[in-house]
Coordinates of C-alpha atoms in Angstrom, one line a residue:
M1 CA 0.0 0.0 0.0
K2 CA 2.9 2.3 0.8
R3 CA 4.4 1.8 -2.6
F4 CA 1.0 2.5 -4.2
F5 CA 0.8 5.9 -2.6
E6 CA 4.4 6.7 -3.5
T7 CA 3.6 5.8 -7.1
I8 CA 0.6 8.2 -7.1
K9 CA 2.8 10.9 -5.6
H10 CA 5.4 10.4 -8.3
I11 CA 2.7 10.6 -11.0
F12 CA 1.4 13.9 -9.8
S13 CA 4.9 15.3 -9.2
I14 CA 5.6 15.2 -13.0
E15 CA 4.1 18.4 -14.2
E16 CA 3.5 17.3 -17.8
L17 CA 1.9 14.1 -16.7
R18 CA -0.2 15.8 -14.1
T19 CA -1.5 18.3 -16.7
R20 CA -2.3 15.5 -19.1
I21 CA -4.3 13.6 -16.5
L22 CA -6.3 16.7 -15.5
N23 CA -7.0 17.5 -19.1
T24 CA -8.2 14.0 -19.7
L25 CA -10.5 14.2 -16.7
L26 CA -11.9 17.5 -17.9
F27 CA -12.7 16.2 -21.4
I28 CA -14.2 13.0 -20.0
T29 CA -16.4 15.1 -17.7
I30 CA -17.6 17.2 -20.7
F31 CA -18.4 14.0 -22.6
R32 CA -20.4 12.5 -19.8
L33 CA -22.4 15.7 -19.2
G34 CA -23.3 15.9 -22.8
S35 CA -24.7 12.4 -22.8
Y36 CA -27.4 13.6 -20.4
V37 CA -28.5 16.5 -22.6
A38 CA -31.6 15.3 -24.5
L39 CA -32.4 16.2 -28.1
P40 CA -34.7 19.2 -28.4
G41 CA -38.4 18.1 -28.7
V42 CA -38.1 14.7 -27.1
E43 CA -39.1 13.3 -23.7
P44 CA -36.4 10.8 -22.7
D45 CA -38.6 9.1 -20.1
Q46 CA -41.0 8.0 -22.8
M47 CA -38.3 6.2 -24.8
N48 CA -39.3 2.5 -25.2
F49 CA -35.8 1.1 -25.7
S50 CA -34.8 -2.6 -25.8
S51 CA -31.3 -3.3 -24.4
Q52 CA -31.0 -6.6 -26.3
G53 CA -28.8 -7.2 -29.3
L54 CA -26.7 -4.7 -31.3
L55 CA -28.7 -1.7 -30.1
G56 CA -28.0 -2.7 -26.5
L57 CA -24.3 -3.1 -27.3
L58 CA -24.3 0.4 -28.8
D59 CA -26.0 1.8 -25.8
T60 CA -23.3 0.2 -23.6
F61 CA -20.5 1.8 -25.7
L62 CA -22.2 5.2 -25.4
G63 CA -22.8 5.1 -21.7
G64 CA -26.6 5.1 -22.0
A65 CA -26.7 8.1 -24.3
F66 CA -28.3 6.0 -27.1
S67 CA -31.3 5.0 -25.0
K68 CA -31.8 8.6 -23.6
A69 CA -32.0 10.3 -27.0
S70 CA -29.1 12.4 -26.1
I71 CA -27.3 14.9 -28.3
F72 CA -24.4 12.4 -28.1
A73 CA -26.7 9.5 -29.0
L74 CA -24.5 8.3 -31.8
G75 CA -21.3 9.3 -30.0
I76 CA -18.1 8.4 -31.7
M77 CA -19.6 5.3 -33.5
P78 CA -20.0 6.9 -36.9
Y79 CA -16.3 7.8 -36.9
I80 CA -15.5 4.2 -36.0
S81 CA -17.6 3.0 -38.9
A82 CA -15.9 5.5 -41.3
S83 CA -12.4 4.5 -40.0
I84 CA -13.1 0.8 -40.6
A85 CA -14.4 1.5 -44.1
I86 CA -11.3 3.6 -44.9
Q87 CA -9.0 0.9 -43.5
L88 CA -10.6 -1.7 -45.6
L89 CA -10.4 0.5 -48.7
T90 CA -6.7 1.1 -47.9
M91 CA -6.1 -2.6 -48.0
A92 CA -8.2 -3.2 -51.2
L93 CA -7.7 -0.2 -53.5
P94 CA -4.3 0.9 -54.9
Y95 CA -5.3 4.6 -54.7
F96 CA -5.7 4.5 -50.9
Q97 CA -2.6 2.3 -50.6
K98 CA -0.6 4.9 -52.4
M99 CA -2.0 7.6 -50.2
Q100 CA -1.1 5.7 -47.1
K101 CA 2.5 5.4 -48.2
E102 CA 2.9 9.1 -48.8
G103 CA 3.8 9.7 -45.2
E104 CA 2.4 12.6 -43.2
S105 CA 0.7 14.3 -46.1
G106 CA -1.0 11.0 -47.1
R107 CA -2.2 10.5 -43.5
K108 CA -3.7 14.0 -43.5
K109 CA -5.6 13.3 -46.7
L110 CA -6.9 10.0 -45.3
N111 CA -8.0 11.7 -42.0
Q112 CA -9.8 14.4 -44.1
I113 CA -11.6 11.7 -46.1
T114 CA -12.5 9.9 -42.9
R115 CA -14.0 13.1 -41.4
V116 CA -16.1 13.7 -44.5
L117 CA -17.3 10.1 -44.5
T118 CA -18.1 10.4 -40.8
I119 CA -20.5 13.2 -41.6
V120 CA -22.2 11.1 -44.3
V121 CA -22.4 8.1 -42.0
T122 CA -23.8 10.3 -39.2
L123 CA -26.6 11.6 -41.4
V124 CA -27.6 8.1 -42.5
Q125 CA -27.4 6.5 -39.0
G126 CA -29.0 9.6 -37.4
T127 CA -32.0 9.4 -39.7
A128 CA -32.4 5.6 -39.1
Y129 CA -32.0 6.1 -35.3
L130 CA -34.7 8.8 -35.1
N131 CA -37.2 6.9 -37.2
T132 CA -36.8 3.5 -35.6
T133 CA -35.8 4.2 -32.0
V134 CA -37.7 7.4 -31.0
P135 CA -41.4 6.6 -30.7
D136 CA -44.2 9.2 -31.5
E137 CA -45.3 9.3 -27.9
A138 CA -41.9 10.6 -26.8
L139 CA -42.1 13.6 -29.1
L140 CA -43.1 17.1 -28.0
V141 CA -43.1 18.5 -31.5
S142 CA -44.1 17.2 -35.0
R143 CA -42.2 14.3 -36.4
S144 CA -40.9 16.1 -39.4
L145 CA -39.6 19.1 -37.5
F146 CA -38.0 16.8 -34.9
S147 CA -36.3 14.6 -37.6
V148 CA -34.8 17.5 -39.6
S149 CA -33.5 19.4 -36.6
S150 CA -32.2 16.4 -34.7
V151 CA -30.2 15.0 -37.6
F152 CA -28.1 18.1 -37.6
V153 CA -27.8 18.1 -33.8
L154 CA -26.6 14.5 -33.9
A155 CA -24.1 15.3 -36.6
A156 CA -22.8 18.2 -34.5
G157 CA -22.7 16.0 -31.4
T158 CA -20.6 13.3 -33.3
M159 CA -18.2 15.9 -34.6
F160 CA -17.8 17.4 -31.1
C161 CA -17.1 13.9 -29.7
M162 CA -14.4 13.5 -32.4
W163 CA -12.9 16.8 -31.3
L164 CA -12.9 15.7 -27.7
G165 CA -11.2 12.4 -28.7
E166 CA -8.5 14.3 -30.6
R167 CA -7.9 16.6 -27.7
I168 CA -7.5 13.7 -25.3
T169 CA -5.0 12.2 -27.7
D170 CA -3.0 15.4 -28.1
K171 CA -3.3 16.9 -24.6
G172 CA -4.4 13.9 -22.4
V173 CA -3.3 10.4 -21.7
G174 CA -4.0 7.6 -24.1
N175 CA -6.0 7.2 -27.3
G176 CA -8.9 9.6 -27.1
I177 CA -11.4 7.7 -29.3
S178 CA -10.8 4.5 -27.4
M179 CA -10.9 6.4 -24.1
L180 CA -14.4 7.7 -24.9
I181 CA -15.7 4.3 -25.7
M182 CA -14.2 2.9 -22.5
I183 CA -15.7 5.6 -20.4
G184 CA -19.1 4.9 -21.8
I185 CA -18.8 1.2 -20.9
V186 CA -17.3 1.9 -17.4
S187 CA -20.1 4.3 -16.6
R188 CA -22.6 1.4 -16.7
F189 CA -20.5 -0.8 -14.3
P190 CA -21.4 0.8 -10.9
G191 CA -25.1 0.7 -11.7
A192 CA -24.9 -2.9 -12.9
I193 CA -23.0 -4.1 -9.9
L194 CA -25.4 -2.3 -7.5
K195 CA -28.4 -3.8 -9.3
E196 CA -26.8 -7.3 -9.0
F197 CA -26.1 -6.8 -5.3
S198 CA -29.6 -5.6 -4.6
S199 CA -31.1 -8.5 -6.5
R200 CA -29.1 -11.0 -4.5
G201 CA -30.2 -9.6 -1.1
S202 CA -28.7 -10.3 2.2
G203 CA -29.3 -14.0 2.0
Q204 CA -27.1 -14.5 -1.1
I205 CA -24.1 -12.4 -0.2
L206 CA -21.7 -15.4 -0.7
L207 CA -23.1 -16.0 -4.2
F208 CA -22.4 -12.3 -5.0
V209 CA -18.9 -12.6 -3.7
L210 CA -18.3 -15.6 -5.9
E211 CA -19.5 -13.7 -8.9
I212 CA -17.0 -10.9 -8.2
V213 CA -14.2 -13.5 -7.9
A214 CA -15.3 -15.1 -11.1
L215 CA -15.3 -11.7 -12.8
Y216 CA -11.7 -11.1 -11.5
F217 CA -10.5 -14.3 -13.1
V218 CA -12.3 -13.4 -16.4
I219 CA -10.6 -10.0 -16.4
M220 CA -7.2 -11.7 -15.8
G221 CA -7.9 -14.1 -18.7
A222 CA -8.8 -11.1 -21.0
V223 CA -5.5 -9.4 -20.0
M224 CA -3.6 -12.6 -20.9
L225 CA -5.4 -12.8 -24.3
T226 CA -4.6 -9.1 -25.0
Q227 CA -1.0 -9.3 -23.9
A228 CA 0.0 -12.7 -25.3
V229 CA 2.6 -12.5 -28.1
R230 CA 4.7 -15.0 -30.1
R231 CA 8.2 -13.5 -30.4
I232 CA 10.2 -14.4 -33.5
P233 CA 13.9 -13.6 -33.1
I234 CA 15.4 -11.3 -35.7
Q235 CA 19.2 -11.0 -36.3
Y236 CA 20.6 -7.8 -37.9
A237 CA 23.7 -8.1 -40.0
K238 CA 26.8 -6.0 -38.9
Q239 CA 27.7 -3.1 -41.1
V240 CA 30.9 -1.1 -41.0
V241 CA 30.3 2.7 -41.4
G242 CA 33.7 4.5 -41.2
N243 CA 35.4 3.3 -38.1
R244 CA 32.1 2.2 -36.4
V245 CA 30.4 -1.2 -36.5
M246 CA 26.6 -0.8 -36.8
G247 CA 24.0 -3.4 -36.3
G248 CA 24.6 -7.0 -35.2
Q249 CA 22.0 -6.9 -32.4
R250 CA 19.1 -9.3 -32.0
Q251 CA 15.5 -8.1 -31.7
Y252 CA 12.1 -9.7 -31.8
L253 CA 9.1 -9.6 -34.0
P254 CA 6.1 -9.7 -31.7
L255 CA 3.1 -11.4 -33.3
K256 CA 0.1 -11.0 -31.1
L257 CA -2.1 -14.0 -30.3
N258 CA -5.1 -11.8 -30.9
A259 CA -4.0 -9.5 -33.7
A260 CA -7.6 -8.8 -34.7
G261 CA -8.6 -7.2 -31.4
V262 CA -12.4 -6.8 -30.9
M263 CA -13.3 -6.4 -34.5
P264 CA -14.3 -10.1 -35.1
I265 CA -16.8 -9.8 -32.2
I266 CA -18.2 -6.6 -33.6
F267 CA -18.6 -8.0 -37.1
A268 CA -20.1 -11.3 -35.8
Q269 CA -22.5 -9.4 -33.5
A270 CA -23.7 -7.4 -36.5
L271 CA -24.4 -10.5 -38.5
M272 CA -26.2 -12.4 -35.7
F273 CA -29.3 -10.3 -36.5
I274 CA -29.7 -11.8 -39.9
P275 CA -31.1 -15.3 -38.9
S276 CA -33.8 -13.9 -36.5
L277 CA -34.6 -11.0 -38.8
G278 CA -34.9 -13.2 -41.9
A279 CA -36.9 -15.9 -40.1
S280 CA -39.3 -13.3 -38.6
Y281 CA -40.7 -12.5 -42.1
F282 CA -41.8 -16.1 -42.5
A283 CA -42.8 -16.8 -38.9
E284 CA -46.5 -16.6 -39.5
K285 CA -46.4 -19.0 -42.4
S286 CA -43.9 -21.6 -41.0
D287 CA -43.5 -23.1 -37.6
F288 CA -39.8 -23.8 -38.4
A289 CA -39.2 -20.1 -39.2
S290 CA -40.9 -19.1 -36.0
N291 CA -38.7 -21.4 -34.0
V292 CA -35.6 -20.1 -35.7
A293 CA -36.6 -16.5 -35.0
T294 CA -37.2 -17.4 -31.3
I295 CA -33.9 -19.2 -31.0
F296 CA -31.7 -16.5 -32.5
A297 CA -33.5 -13.7 -30.7
N298 CA -32.2 -15.1 -27.4
Y299 CA -28.4 -14.8 -27.0
T300 CA -28.3 -17.6 -24.3
T301 CA -29.3 -20.4 -26.6
W302 CA -26.7 -22.9 -27.7
Q303 CA -27.5 -22.5 -31.4
Y304 CA -27.0 -18.7 -31.1
N305 CA -23.6 -19.1 -29.3
L306 CA -22.4 -21.9 -31.6
L307 CA -23.0 -19.7 -34.7
F308 CA -21.6 -16.7 -32.9
A309 CA -18.4 -18.5 -32.0
F310 CA -18.0 -19.8 -35.6
L311 CA -18.4 -16.4 -37.0
I312 CA -15.8 -15.0 -34.6
I313 CA -13.3 -17.6 -35.6
V314 CA -13.9 -16.9 -39.3
F315 CA -13.7 -13.1 -38.9
T316 CA -10.5 -13.5 -36.7
F317 CA -8.7 -15.2 -39.6
F318 CA -10.1 -12.7 -42.1
Y319 CA -9.2 -9.6 -40.1
T320 CA -5.8 -10.9 -39.2
A321 CA -5.1 -11.6 -42.9
I322 CA -6.0 -8.1 -44.0
S323 CA -4.3 -6.3 -41.0
V324 CA -1.0 -8.2 -40.9
N325 CA 1.0 -8.4 -44.1
P326 CA 3.8 -11.0 -43.9
Q327 CA 5.2 -10.1 -47.3
Q328 CA 5.5 -6.4 -46.3
I329 CA 7.1 -7.4 -43.0
A330 CA 9.6 -9.6 -44.8
D331 CA 10.5 -6.9 -47.3
D332 CA 11.0 -4.3 -44.6
M333 CA 13.3 -6.8 -42.7
K334 CA 15.3 -7.4 -45.9
R335 CA 15.8 -3.7 -46.6
G336 CA 16.9 -3.1 -43.0
G337 CA 19.4 -5.9 -43.1
G338 CA 17.5 -8.2 -40.7
F339 CA 16.7 -11.9 -41.1
I340 CA 15.2 -14.7 -39.0
P341 CA 18.0 -17.3 -38.1
G342 CA 17.6 -20.4 -40.2
V343 CA 15.2 -18.8 -42.7
K344 CA 16.3 -17.2 -46.0
P345 CA 15.3 -13.5 -46.5
G346 CA 12.5 -12.7 -48.9
Q347 CA 9.8 -15.2 -49.8
Q348 CA 10.8 -17.9 -47.4
T349 CA 10.6 -15.3 -44.5
S350 CA 7.2 -14.3 -45.6
E351 CA 6.0 -17.9 -45.7
Y352 CA 7.5 -18.6 -42.3
I353 CA 5.8 -15.6 -40.7
S354 CA 2.5 -16.6 -42.4
S355 CA 2.8 -20.1 -41.0
V356 CA 3.5 -18.9 -37.5
L357 CA 0.6 -16.4 -37.7
D358 CA -1.8 -19.2 -38.8
R359 CA -0.7 -21.4 -35.9
I360 CA -1.2 -18.8 -33.3
T361 CA -4.4 -17.3 -34.8
F362 CA -6.4 -20.4 -34.3
P363 CA -6.0 -20.7 -30.5
G364 CA -6.4 -17.0 -30.3
S365 CA -9.7 -17.1 -32.2
L366 CA -10.9 -19.9 -29.9
M367 CA -10.0 -17.9 -26.8
L368 CA -11.7 -14.8 -28.3
A369 CA -14.9 -16.9 -29.0
I370 CA -14.9 -18.2 -25.4
V371 CA -14.6 -14.6 -24.0
A372 CA -17.4 -13.5 -26.4
T373 CA -19.8 -16.2 -25.2
L374 CA -19.1 -15.9 -21.5
P375 CA -21.9 -13.4 -20.9
A376 CA -24.4 -16.0 -22.1
F377 CA -23.1 -18.5 -19.6
A378 CA -23.2 -15.9 -16.9
S379 CA -26.8 -15.1 -17.7
L380 CA -27.7 -18.9 -17.6
A381 CA -26.0 -19.0 -14.2
G382 CA -28.4 -16.5 -12.8
V383 CA -26.4 -13.2 -13.2
S384 CA -28.5 -10.2 -14.2
T385 CA -28.3 -9.2 -17.8
D386 CA -26.6 -5.8 -17.2
F387 CA -23.9 -7.3 -15.0
A388 CA -23.5 -10.4 -17.2
H389 CA -22.3 -8.2 -20.1
F390 CA -19.1 -7.4 -18.1
F391 CA -18.1 -11.1 -18.0
G392 CA -16.8 -11.0 -21.5
G393 CA -17.5 -9.8 -25.0
T394 CA -16.5 -6.5 -26.7
S395 CA -17.0 -4.4 -23.5
L396 CA -14.5 -6.3 -21.5
L397 CA -11.9 -6.5 -24.2
I398 CA -12.2 -2.7 -24.9
M399 CA -11.8 -1.9 -21.2
V400 CA -8.8 -4.1 -20.8
G401 CA -7.1 -2.8 -23.9
V402 CA -7.6 0.9 -23.2
V403 CA -6.6 0.5 -19.6
L404 CA -3.4 -1.2 -20.6
D405 CA -2.6 1.5 -23.2
T406 CA -3.2 4.2 -20.6
L407 CA -1.0 2.5 -18.0
Q408 CA 1.7 2.0 -20.5
Q409 CA 1.8 5.8 -21.2
V410 CA 1.8 6.6 -17.5
E411 CA 4.7 4.1 -16.9
S412 CA 6.7 5.6 -19.7
Y413 CA 6.6 9.0 -18.0
L414 CA 7.7 7.4 -14.7
L415 CA 10.6 5.5 -16.3
M416 CA 11.8 8.7 -18.1
R417 CA 12.0 10.4 -14.8
R418 CA 13.8 7.4 -13.3
Y419 CA 11.0 6.5 -11.0
E420 CA 9.8 2.9 -10.4
G421 CA 7.3 1.6 -12.8
L422 CA 3.7 0.7 -11.9
M423 CA 4.5 -3.0 -11.4
K424 CA 7.1 -4.6 -9.1
S425 CA 8.3 -6.9 -11.9
G426 CA 7.8 -6.8 -15.7
R427 CA 6.5 -4.0 -17.8
V428 CA 3.0 -2.8 -18.8
K429 CA 2.4 -3.6 -22.4
G430 CA -0.4 -2.0 -24.3
R431 CA -2.0 -2.9 -27.7
T432 CA 0.1 -0.4 -29.6
E433 CA 3.4 -2.4 -29.3
S434 CA 5.4 -1.7 -32.3
V435 CA 7.0 -4.3 -34.6
A436 CA 10.7 -4.6 -34.3
I437 CA 11.9 -4.3 -37.8

């Protein structure tokens, strides 16, 4: 405990770090206050919102702003959608690939395109949100006036959230966009745990304690999944420059066990609506379709979780294949004078990295599927729905990843000032660990 307070003292003794932490808290406070400001012309208490499925997941990411018809109801999610689209285009189209390789100027152009696409996505998603989620009984004005004005308010709210995220990245601690998503998720945790405690009552305190212990081990498992890497040794050839001998050192190429992050879960979660939605159209004409719609509308059924896990495994391989390019890594190593001991540079190095990546992606995808389906098992064990969502899935992985990134930045400031790190042994490693090439 003494070491903990000494570490806190050291953190706030560094002026730049103290300023960044206070700036982060200020921007987060503004973001949370904005999530309670309702759209003009709507009564939030009359919102009839279902917390199941993808909409419930979005509401969790946004800290309840989605279900409250807030000015931040869409939050940063349109920007995330636009970023994913630009990332996929960068991997598929030569025009965007060339732009990405242009350095700082190319990145500025991609960022500008992403911002413009964000506005377009916000207008589309905002229109769909207002027409499908906000009922007529919750409106205080006419539907047409409310829809026109609110679309622009939602677009302005999303752009403001983008600005807050950029300010947190520049003047705060950690990745601002990820930080805003994590804060939205964490804001639901106190209410969920209090609701679970009150539902258990005084006669089931031991059961509640066991749930907390189980949650602790699940979080530790998520940390292991996020941190696990397969290190491939890289040897650099010695080069004589004048009277100095350069290179010759050994480094490592860290291939993450879960290189795809949370994207496979997000993609799979989006597709899980197709079976129930498609079967619902034929439910009145066919008993089989009615049963299918019922089965896939419940996330605790074994059919739902089996298909969910299969999609996660497929998308993990897909997203890893498009995000990690073994050929590019091999070419960069060859240009830098590096090679893997026992493997020839060039094509054989690319094939070796690809084979290692395939071998570690499969167990990583299985672990990711297990983490994603844990909330269903928690619900079947009697845990309330709100609290069960924290036992796995996208919410848990985002929280773990963002916290690790933030701790890594804080530790880097401590080590630069020659203070002790945050841990007694080892180093805090975030998701942004660079490739040693």
